[in-house]
PDB file of N, CA and C in Angstrom:
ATOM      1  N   UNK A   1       0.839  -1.189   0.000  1.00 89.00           N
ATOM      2  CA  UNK A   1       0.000   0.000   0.000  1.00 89.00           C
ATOM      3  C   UNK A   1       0.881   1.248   0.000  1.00 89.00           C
ATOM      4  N   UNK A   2       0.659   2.273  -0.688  1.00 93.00           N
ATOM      5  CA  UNK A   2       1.033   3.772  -0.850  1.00 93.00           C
ATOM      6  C   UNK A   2       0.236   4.801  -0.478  1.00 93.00           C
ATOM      7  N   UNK A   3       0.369   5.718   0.347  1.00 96.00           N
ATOM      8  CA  UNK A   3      -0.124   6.843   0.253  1.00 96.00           C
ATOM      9  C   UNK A   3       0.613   8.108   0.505  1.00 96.00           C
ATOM     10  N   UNK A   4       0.029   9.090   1.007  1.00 97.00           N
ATOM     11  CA  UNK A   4       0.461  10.184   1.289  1.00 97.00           C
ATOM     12  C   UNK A   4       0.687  10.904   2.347  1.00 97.00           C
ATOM     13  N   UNK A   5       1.807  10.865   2.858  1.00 97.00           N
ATOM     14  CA  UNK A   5       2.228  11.136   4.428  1.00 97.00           C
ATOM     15  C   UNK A   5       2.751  12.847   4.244  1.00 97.00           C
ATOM     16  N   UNK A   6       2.878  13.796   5.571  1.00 97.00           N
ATOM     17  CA  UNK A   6       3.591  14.602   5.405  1.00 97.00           C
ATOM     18  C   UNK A   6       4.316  15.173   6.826  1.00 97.00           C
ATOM     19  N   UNK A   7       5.559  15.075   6.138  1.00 94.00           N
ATOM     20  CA  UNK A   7       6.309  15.289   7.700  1.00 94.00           C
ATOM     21  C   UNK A   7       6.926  16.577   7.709  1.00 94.00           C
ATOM     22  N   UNK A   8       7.157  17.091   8.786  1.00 89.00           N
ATOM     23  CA  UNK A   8       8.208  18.516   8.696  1.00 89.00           C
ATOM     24  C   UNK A   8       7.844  19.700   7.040  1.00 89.00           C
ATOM     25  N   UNK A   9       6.045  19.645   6.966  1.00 93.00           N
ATOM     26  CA  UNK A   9       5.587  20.366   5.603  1.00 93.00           C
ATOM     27  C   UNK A   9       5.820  19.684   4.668  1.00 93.00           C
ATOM     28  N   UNK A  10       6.313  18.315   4.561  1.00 95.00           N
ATOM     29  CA  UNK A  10       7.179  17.848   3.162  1.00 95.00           C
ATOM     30  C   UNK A  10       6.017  17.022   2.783  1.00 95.00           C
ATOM     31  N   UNK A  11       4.975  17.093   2.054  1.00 98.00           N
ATOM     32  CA  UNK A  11       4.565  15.119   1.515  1.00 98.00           C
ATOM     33  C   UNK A  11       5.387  14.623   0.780  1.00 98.00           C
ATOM     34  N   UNK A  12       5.075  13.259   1.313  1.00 98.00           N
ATOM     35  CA  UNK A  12       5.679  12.235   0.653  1.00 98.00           C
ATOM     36  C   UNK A  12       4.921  10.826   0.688  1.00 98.00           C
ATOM     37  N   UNK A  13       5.252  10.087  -0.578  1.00 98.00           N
ATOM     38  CA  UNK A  13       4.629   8.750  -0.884  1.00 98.00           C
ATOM     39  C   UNK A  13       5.654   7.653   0.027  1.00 98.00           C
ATOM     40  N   UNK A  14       4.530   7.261   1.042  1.00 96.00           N
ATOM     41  CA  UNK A  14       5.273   6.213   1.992  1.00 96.00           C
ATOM     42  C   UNK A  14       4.552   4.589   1.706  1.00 96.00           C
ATOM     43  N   UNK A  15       5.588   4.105   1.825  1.00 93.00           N
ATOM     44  CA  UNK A  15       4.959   2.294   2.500  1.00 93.00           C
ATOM     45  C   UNK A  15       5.617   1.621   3.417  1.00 93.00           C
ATOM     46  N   UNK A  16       4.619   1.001   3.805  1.00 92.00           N
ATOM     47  CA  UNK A  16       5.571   0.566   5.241  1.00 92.00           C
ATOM     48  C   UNK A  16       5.993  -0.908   4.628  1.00 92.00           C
ATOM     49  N   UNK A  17       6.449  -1.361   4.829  1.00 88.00           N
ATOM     50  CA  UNK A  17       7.769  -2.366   4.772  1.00 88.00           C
ATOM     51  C   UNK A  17       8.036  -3.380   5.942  1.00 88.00           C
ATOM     52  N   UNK A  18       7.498  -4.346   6.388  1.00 86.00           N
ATOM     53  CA  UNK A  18       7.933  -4.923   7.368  1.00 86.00           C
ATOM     54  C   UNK A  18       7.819  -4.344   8.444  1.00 86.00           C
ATOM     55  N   UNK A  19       6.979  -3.017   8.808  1.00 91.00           N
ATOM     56  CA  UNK A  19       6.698  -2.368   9.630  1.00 91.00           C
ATOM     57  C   UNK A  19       7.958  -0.852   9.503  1.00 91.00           C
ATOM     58  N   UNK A  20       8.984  -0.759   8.613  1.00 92.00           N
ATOM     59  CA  UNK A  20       9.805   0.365   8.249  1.00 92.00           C
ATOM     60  C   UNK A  20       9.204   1.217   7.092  1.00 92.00           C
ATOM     61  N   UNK A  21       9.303   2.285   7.205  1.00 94.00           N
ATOM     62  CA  UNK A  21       8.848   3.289   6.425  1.00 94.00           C
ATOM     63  C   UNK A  21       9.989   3.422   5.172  1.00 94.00           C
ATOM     64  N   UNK A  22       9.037   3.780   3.868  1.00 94.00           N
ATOM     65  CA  UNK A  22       9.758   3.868   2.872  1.00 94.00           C
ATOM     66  C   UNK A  22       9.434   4.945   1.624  1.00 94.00           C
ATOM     67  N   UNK A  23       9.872   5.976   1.914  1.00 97.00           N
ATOM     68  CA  UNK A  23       9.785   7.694   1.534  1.00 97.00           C
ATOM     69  C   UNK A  23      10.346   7.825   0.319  1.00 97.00           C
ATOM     70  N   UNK A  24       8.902   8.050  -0.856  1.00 97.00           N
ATOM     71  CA  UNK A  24       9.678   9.106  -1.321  1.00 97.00           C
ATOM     72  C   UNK A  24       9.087  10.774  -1.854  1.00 97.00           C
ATOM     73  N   UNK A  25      10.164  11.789  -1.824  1.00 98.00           N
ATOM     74  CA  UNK A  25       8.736  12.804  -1.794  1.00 98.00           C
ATOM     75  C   UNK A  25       8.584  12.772  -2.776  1.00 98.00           C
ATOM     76  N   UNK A  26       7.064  13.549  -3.039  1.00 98.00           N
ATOM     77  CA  UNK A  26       6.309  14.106  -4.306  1.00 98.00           C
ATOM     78  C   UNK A  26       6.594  14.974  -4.663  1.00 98.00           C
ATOM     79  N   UNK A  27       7.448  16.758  -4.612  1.00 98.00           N
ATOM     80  CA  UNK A  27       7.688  17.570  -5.443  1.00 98.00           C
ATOM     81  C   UNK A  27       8.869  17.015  -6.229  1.00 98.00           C
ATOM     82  N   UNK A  28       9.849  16.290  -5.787  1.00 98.00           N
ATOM     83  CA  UNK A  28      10.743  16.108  -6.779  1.00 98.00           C
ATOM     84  C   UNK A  28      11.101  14.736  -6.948  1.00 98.00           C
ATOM     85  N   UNK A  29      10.579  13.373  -6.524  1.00 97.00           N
ATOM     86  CA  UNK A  29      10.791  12.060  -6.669  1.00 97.00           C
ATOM     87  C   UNK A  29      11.815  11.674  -6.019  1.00 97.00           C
ATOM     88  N   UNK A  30      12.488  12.724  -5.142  1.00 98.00           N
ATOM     89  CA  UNK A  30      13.973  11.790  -4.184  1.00 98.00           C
ATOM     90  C   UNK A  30      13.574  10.601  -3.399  1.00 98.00           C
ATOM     91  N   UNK A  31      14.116   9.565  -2.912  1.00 97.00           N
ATOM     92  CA  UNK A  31      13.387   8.641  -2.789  1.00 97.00           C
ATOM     93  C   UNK A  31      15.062   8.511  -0.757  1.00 97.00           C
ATOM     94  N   UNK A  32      14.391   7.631  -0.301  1.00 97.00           N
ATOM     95  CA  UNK A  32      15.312   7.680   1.122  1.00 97.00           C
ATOM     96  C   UNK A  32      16.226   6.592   0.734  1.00 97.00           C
ATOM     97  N   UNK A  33      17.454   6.519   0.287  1.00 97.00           N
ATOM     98  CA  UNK A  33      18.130   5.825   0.510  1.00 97.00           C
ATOM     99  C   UNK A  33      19.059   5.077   1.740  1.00 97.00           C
ATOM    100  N   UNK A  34      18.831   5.734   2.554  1.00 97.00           N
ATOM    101  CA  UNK A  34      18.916   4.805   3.949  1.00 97.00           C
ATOM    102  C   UNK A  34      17.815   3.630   4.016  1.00 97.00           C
ATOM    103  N   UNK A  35      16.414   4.306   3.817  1.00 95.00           N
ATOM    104  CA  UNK A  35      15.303   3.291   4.411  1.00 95.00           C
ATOM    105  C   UNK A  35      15.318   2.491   3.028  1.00 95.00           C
ATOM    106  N   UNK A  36      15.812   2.110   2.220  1.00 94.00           N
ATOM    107  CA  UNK A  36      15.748   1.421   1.304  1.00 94.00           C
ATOM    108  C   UNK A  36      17.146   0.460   1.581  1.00 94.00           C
ATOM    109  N   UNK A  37      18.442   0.572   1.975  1.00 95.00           N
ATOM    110  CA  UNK A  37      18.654  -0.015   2.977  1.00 95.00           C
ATOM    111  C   UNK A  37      18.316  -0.947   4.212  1.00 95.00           C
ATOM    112  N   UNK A  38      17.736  -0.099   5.241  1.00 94.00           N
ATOM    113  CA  UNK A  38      16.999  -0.455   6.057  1.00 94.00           C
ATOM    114  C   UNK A  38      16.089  -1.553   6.066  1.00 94.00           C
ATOM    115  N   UNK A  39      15.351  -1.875   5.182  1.00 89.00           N
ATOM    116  CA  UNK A  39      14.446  -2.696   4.143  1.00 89.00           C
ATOM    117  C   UNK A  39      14.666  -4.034   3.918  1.00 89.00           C
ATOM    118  N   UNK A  40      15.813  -3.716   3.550  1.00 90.00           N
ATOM    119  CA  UNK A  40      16.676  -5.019   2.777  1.00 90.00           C
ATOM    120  C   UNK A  40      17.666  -5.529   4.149  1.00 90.00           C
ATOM    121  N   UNK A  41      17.448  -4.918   4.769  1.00 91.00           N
ATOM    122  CA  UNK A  41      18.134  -5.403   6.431  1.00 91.00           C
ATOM    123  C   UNK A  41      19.312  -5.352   6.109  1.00 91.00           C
ATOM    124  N   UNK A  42      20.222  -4.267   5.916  1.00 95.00           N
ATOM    125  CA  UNK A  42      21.670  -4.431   6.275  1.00 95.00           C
ATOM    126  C   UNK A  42      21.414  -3.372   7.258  1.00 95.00           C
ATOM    127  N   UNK A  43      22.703  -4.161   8.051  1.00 97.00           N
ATOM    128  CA  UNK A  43      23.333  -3.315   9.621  1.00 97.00           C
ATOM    129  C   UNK A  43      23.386  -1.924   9.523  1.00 97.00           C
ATOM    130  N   UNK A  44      23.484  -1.111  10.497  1.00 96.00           N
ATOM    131  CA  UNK A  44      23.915   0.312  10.658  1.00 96.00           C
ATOM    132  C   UNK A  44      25.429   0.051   9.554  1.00 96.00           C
ATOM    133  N   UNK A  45      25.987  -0.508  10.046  1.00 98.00           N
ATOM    134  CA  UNK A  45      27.490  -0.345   9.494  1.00 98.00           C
ATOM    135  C   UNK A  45      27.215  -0.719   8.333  1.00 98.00           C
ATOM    136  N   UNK A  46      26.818  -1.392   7.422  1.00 97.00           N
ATOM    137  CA  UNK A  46      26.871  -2.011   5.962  1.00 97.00           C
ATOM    138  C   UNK A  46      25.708  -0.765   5.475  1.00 97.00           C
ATOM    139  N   UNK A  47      24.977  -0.554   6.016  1.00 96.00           N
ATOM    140  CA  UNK A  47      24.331   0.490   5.462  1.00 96.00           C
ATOM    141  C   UNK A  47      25.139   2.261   5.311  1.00 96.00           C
ATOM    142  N   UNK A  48      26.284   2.167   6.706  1.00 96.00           N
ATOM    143  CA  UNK A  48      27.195   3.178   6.127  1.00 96.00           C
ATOM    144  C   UNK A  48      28.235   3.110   5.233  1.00 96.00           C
ATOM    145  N   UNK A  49      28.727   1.760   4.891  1.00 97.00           N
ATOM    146  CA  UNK A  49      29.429   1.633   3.953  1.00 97.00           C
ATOM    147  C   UNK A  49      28.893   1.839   2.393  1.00 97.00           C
ATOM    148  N   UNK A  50      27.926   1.008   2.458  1.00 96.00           N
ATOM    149  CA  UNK A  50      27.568   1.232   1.024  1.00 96.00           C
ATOM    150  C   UNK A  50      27.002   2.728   1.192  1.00 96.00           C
ATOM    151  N   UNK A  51      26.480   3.547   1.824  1.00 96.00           N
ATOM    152  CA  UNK A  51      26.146   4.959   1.572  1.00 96.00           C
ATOM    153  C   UNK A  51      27.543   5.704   1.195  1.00 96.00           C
ATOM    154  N   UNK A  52      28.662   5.663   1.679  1.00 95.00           N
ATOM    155  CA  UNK A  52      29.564   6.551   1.905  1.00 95.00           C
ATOM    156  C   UNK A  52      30.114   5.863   0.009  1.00 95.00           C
ATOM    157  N   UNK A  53      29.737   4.671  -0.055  1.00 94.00           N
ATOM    158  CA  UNK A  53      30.867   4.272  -1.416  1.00 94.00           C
ATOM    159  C   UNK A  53      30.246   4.189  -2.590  1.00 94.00           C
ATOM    160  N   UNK A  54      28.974   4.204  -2.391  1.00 91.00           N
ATOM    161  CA  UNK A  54      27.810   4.377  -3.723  1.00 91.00           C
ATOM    162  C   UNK A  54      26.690   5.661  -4.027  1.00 91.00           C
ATOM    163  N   UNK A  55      26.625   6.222  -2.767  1.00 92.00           N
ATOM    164  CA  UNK A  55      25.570   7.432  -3.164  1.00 92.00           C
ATOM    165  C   UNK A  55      26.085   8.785  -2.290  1.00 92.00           C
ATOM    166  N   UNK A  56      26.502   9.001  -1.838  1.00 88.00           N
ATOM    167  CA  UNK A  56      27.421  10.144  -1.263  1.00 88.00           C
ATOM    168  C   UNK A  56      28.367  10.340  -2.100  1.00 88.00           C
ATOM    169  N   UNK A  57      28.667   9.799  -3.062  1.00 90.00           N
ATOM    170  CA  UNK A  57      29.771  10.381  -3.960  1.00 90.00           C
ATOM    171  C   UNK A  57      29.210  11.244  -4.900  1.00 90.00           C
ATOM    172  N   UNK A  58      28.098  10.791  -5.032  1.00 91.00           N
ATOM    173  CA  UNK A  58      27.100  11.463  -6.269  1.00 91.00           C
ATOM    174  C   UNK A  58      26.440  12.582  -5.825  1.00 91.00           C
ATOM    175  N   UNK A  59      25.157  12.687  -6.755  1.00 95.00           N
ATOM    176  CA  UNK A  59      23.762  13.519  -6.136  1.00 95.00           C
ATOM    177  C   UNK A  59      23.462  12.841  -4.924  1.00 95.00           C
ATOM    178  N   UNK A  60      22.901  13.671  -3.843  1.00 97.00           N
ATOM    179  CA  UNK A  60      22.111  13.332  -2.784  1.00 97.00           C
ATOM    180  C   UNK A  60      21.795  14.345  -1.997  1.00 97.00           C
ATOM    181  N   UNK A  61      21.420  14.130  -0.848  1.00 97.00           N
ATOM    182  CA  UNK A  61      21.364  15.333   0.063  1.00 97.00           C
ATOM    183  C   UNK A  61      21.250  14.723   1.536  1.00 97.00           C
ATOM    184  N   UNK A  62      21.701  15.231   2.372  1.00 96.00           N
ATOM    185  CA  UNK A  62      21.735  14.386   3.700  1.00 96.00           C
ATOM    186  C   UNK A  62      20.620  14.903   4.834  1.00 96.00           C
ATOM    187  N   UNK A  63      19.648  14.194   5.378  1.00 94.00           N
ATOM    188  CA  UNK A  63      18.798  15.017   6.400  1.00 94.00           C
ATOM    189  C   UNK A  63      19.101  14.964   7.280  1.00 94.00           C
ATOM    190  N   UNK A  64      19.312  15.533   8.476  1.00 93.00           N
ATOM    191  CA  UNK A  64      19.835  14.996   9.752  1.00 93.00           C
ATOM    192  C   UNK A  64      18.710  15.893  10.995  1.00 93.00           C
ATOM    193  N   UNK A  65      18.012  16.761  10.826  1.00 86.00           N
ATOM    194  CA  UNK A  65      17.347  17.449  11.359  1.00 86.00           C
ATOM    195  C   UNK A  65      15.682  17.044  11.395  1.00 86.00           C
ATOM    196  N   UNK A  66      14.628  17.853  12.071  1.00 84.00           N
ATOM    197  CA  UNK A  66      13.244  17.460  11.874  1.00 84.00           C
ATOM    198  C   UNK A  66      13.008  16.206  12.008  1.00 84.00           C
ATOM    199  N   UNK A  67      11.976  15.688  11.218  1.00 87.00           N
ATOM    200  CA  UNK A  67      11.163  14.503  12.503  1.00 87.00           C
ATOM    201  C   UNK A  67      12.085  13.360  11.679  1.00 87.00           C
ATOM    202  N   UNK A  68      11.839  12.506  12.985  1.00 88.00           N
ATOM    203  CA  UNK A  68      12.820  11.392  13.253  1.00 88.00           C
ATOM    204  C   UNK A  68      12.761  10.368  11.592  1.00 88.00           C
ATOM    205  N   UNK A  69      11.319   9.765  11.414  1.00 89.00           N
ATOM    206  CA  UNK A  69      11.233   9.017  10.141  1.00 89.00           C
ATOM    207  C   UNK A  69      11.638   9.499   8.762  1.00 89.00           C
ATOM    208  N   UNK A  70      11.821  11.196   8.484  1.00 94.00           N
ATOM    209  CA  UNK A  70      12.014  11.471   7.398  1.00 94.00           C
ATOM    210  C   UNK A  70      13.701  11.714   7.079  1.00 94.00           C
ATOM    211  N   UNK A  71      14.592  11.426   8.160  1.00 95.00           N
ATOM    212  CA  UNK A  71      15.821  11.584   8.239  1.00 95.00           C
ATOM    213  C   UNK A  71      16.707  10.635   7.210  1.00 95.00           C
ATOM    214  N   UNK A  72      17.874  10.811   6.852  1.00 97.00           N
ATOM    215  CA  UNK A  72      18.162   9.944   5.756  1.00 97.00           C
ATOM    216  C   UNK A  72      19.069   9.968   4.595  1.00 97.00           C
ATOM    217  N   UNK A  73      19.744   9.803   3.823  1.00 97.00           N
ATOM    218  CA  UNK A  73      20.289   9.927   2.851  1.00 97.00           C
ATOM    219  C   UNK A  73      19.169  10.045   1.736  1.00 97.00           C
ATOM    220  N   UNK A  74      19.088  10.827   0.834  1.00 98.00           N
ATOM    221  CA  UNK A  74      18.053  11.032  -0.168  1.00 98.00           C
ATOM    222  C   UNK A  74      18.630  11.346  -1.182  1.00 98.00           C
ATOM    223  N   UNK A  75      18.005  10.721  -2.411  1.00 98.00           N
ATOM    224  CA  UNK A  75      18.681  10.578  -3.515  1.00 98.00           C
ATOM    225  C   UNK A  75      17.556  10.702  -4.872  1.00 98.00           C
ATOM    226  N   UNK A  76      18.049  10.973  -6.147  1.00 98.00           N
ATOM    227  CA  UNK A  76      17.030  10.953  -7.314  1.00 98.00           C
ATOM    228  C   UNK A  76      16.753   9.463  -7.693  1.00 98.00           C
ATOM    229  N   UNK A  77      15.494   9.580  -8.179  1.00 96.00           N
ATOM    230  CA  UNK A  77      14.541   8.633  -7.855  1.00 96.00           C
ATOM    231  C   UNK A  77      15.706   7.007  -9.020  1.00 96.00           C
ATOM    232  N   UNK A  78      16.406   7.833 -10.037  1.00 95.00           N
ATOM    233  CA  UNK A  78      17.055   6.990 -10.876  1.00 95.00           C
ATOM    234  C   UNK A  78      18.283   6.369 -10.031  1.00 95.00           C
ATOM    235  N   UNK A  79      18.291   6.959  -9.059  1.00 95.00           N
ATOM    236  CA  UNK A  79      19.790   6.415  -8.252  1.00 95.00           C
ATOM    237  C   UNK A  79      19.009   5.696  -7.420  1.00 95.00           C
ATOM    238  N   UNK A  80      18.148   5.895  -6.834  1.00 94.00           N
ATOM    239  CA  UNK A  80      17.394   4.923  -5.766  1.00 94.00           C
ATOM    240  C   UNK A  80      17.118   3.378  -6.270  1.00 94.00           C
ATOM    241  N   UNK A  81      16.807   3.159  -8.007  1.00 92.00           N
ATOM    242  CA  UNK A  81      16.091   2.190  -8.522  1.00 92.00           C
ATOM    243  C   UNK A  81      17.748   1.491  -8.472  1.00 92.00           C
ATOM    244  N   UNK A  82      18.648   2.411  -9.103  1.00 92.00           N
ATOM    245  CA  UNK A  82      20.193   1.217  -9.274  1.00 92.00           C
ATOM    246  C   UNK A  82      20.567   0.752  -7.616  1.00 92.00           C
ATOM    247  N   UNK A  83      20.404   1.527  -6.628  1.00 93.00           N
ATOM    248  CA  UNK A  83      20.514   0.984  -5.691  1.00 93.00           C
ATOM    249  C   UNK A  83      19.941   0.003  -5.223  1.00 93.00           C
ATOM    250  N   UNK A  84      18.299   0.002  -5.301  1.00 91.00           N
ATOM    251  CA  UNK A  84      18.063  -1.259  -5.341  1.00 91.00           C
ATOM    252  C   UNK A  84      18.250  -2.686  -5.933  1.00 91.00           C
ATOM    253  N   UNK A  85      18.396  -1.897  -7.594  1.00 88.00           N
ATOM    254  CA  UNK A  85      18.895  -3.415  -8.394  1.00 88.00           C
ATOM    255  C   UNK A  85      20.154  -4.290  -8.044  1.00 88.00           C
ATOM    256  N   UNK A  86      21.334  -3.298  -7.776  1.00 89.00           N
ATOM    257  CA  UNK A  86      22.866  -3.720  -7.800  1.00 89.00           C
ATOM    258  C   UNK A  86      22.325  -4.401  -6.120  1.00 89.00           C
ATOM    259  N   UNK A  87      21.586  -3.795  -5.208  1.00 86.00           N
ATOM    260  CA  UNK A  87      21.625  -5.068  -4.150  1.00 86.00           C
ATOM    261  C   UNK A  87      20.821  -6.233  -4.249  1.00 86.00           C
ATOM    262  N   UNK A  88      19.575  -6.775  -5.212  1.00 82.00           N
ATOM    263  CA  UNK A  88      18.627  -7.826  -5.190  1.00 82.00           C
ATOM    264  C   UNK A  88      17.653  -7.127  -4.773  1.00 82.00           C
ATOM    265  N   UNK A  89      17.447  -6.107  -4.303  1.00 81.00           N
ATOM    266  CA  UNK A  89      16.364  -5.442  -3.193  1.00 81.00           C
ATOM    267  C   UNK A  89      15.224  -6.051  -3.355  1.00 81.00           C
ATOM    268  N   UNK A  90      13.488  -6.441  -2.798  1.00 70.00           N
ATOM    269  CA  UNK A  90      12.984  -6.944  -2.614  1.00 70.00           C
ATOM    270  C   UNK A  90      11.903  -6.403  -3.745  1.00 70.00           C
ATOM    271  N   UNK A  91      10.910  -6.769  -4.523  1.00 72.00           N
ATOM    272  CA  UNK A  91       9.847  -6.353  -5.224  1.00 72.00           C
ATOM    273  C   UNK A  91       9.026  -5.168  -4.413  1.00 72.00           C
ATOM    274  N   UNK A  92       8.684  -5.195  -3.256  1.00 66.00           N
ATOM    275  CA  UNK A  92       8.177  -4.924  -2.366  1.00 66.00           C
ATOM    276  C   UNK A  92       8.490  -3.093  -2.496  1.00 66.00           C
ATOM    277  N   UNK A  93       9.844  -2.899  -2.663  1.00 71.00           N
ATOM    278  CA  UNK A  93      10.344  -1.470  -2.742  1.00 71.00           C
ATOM    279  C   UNK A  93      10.548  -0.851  -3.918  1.00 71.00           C
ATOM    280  N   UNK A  94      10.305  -1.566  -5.036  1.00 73.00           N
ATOM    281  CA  UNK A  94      10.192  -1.555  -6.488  1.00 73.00           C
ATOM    282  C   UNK A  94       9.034  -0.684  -7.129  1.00 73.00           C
ATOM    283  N   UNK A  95       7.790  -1.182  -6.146  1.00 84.00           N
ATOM    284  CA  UNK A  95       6.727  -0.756  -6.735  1.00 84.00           C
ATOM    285  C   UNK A  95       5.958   0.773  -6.402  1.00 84.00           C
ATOM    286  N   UNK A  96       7.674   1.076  -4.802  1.00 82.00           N
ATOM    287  CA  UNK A  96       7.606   2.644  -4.602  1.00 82.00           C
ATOM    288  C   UNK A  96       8.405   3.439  -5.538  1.00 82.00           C
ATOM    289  N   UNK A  97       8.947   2.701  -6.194  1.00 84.00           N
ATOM    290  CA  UNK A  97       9.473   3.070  -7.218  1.00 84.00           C
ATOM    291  C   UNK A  97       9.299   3.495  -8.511  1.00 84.00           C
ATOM    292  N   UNK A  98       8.629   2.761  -8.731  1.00 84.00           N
ATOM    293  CA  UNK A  98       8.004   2.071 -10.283  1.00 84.00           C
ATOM    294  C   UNK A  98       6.916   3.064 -10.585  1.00 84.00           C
ATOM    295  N   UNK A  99       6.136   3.554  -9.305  1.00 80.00           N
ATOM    296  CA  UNK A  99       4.809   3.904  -9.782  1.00 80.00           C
ATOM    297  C   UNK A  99       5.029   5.475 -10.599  1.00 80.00           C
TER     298      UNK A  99
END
């Protein structure tokens, strides 16, 4: 299921995931690359590795402020989909994708 959440003024298209939230906003399609991570269950640490060596080099933007769930590495929606592919990521996060 998808809908429309809005945190800190921002909407965004969320699904929950195994009970984890999975963001991405609607004015510009950045999608959370942490919680897409998160998702796919790698550790704090494997989730900072691959952030620091695959999407922090690039486009992104880092949240660290405002409410707790929307915090995150955030990325364009085309970097979010290779991130998922190059890990197996689950169908499940595809179709926050896809739509």
């Amino acid at each position: 299921e998808i809908y429309i959440a809005t945190y800190s003024g921002i909407d965004v298209y969320e699904s929950l995931i195994d009970g984890i939230p999975l963001m991405r906003r609607c004015t510009d399609d950045w999608v959370n690359a942490t919680q897409i991570l998160k998702v796919a269950k790698f550790q704090k640490a494997q989730r900072t590795r691959i952030l620091e060596r695959e999407i922090q080099t690039g486009n992104h933007e880092k949240i660290q402020g405002g409410h707790g769930r929307f915090q995150g590495t955030w990325v364009p929606l085309t970097i979010a989909k290779n991130l998922a592919k190059n890990h197996s990521i689950d169908k499940n996060i595809i179709n926050l994708l896809n739509f």
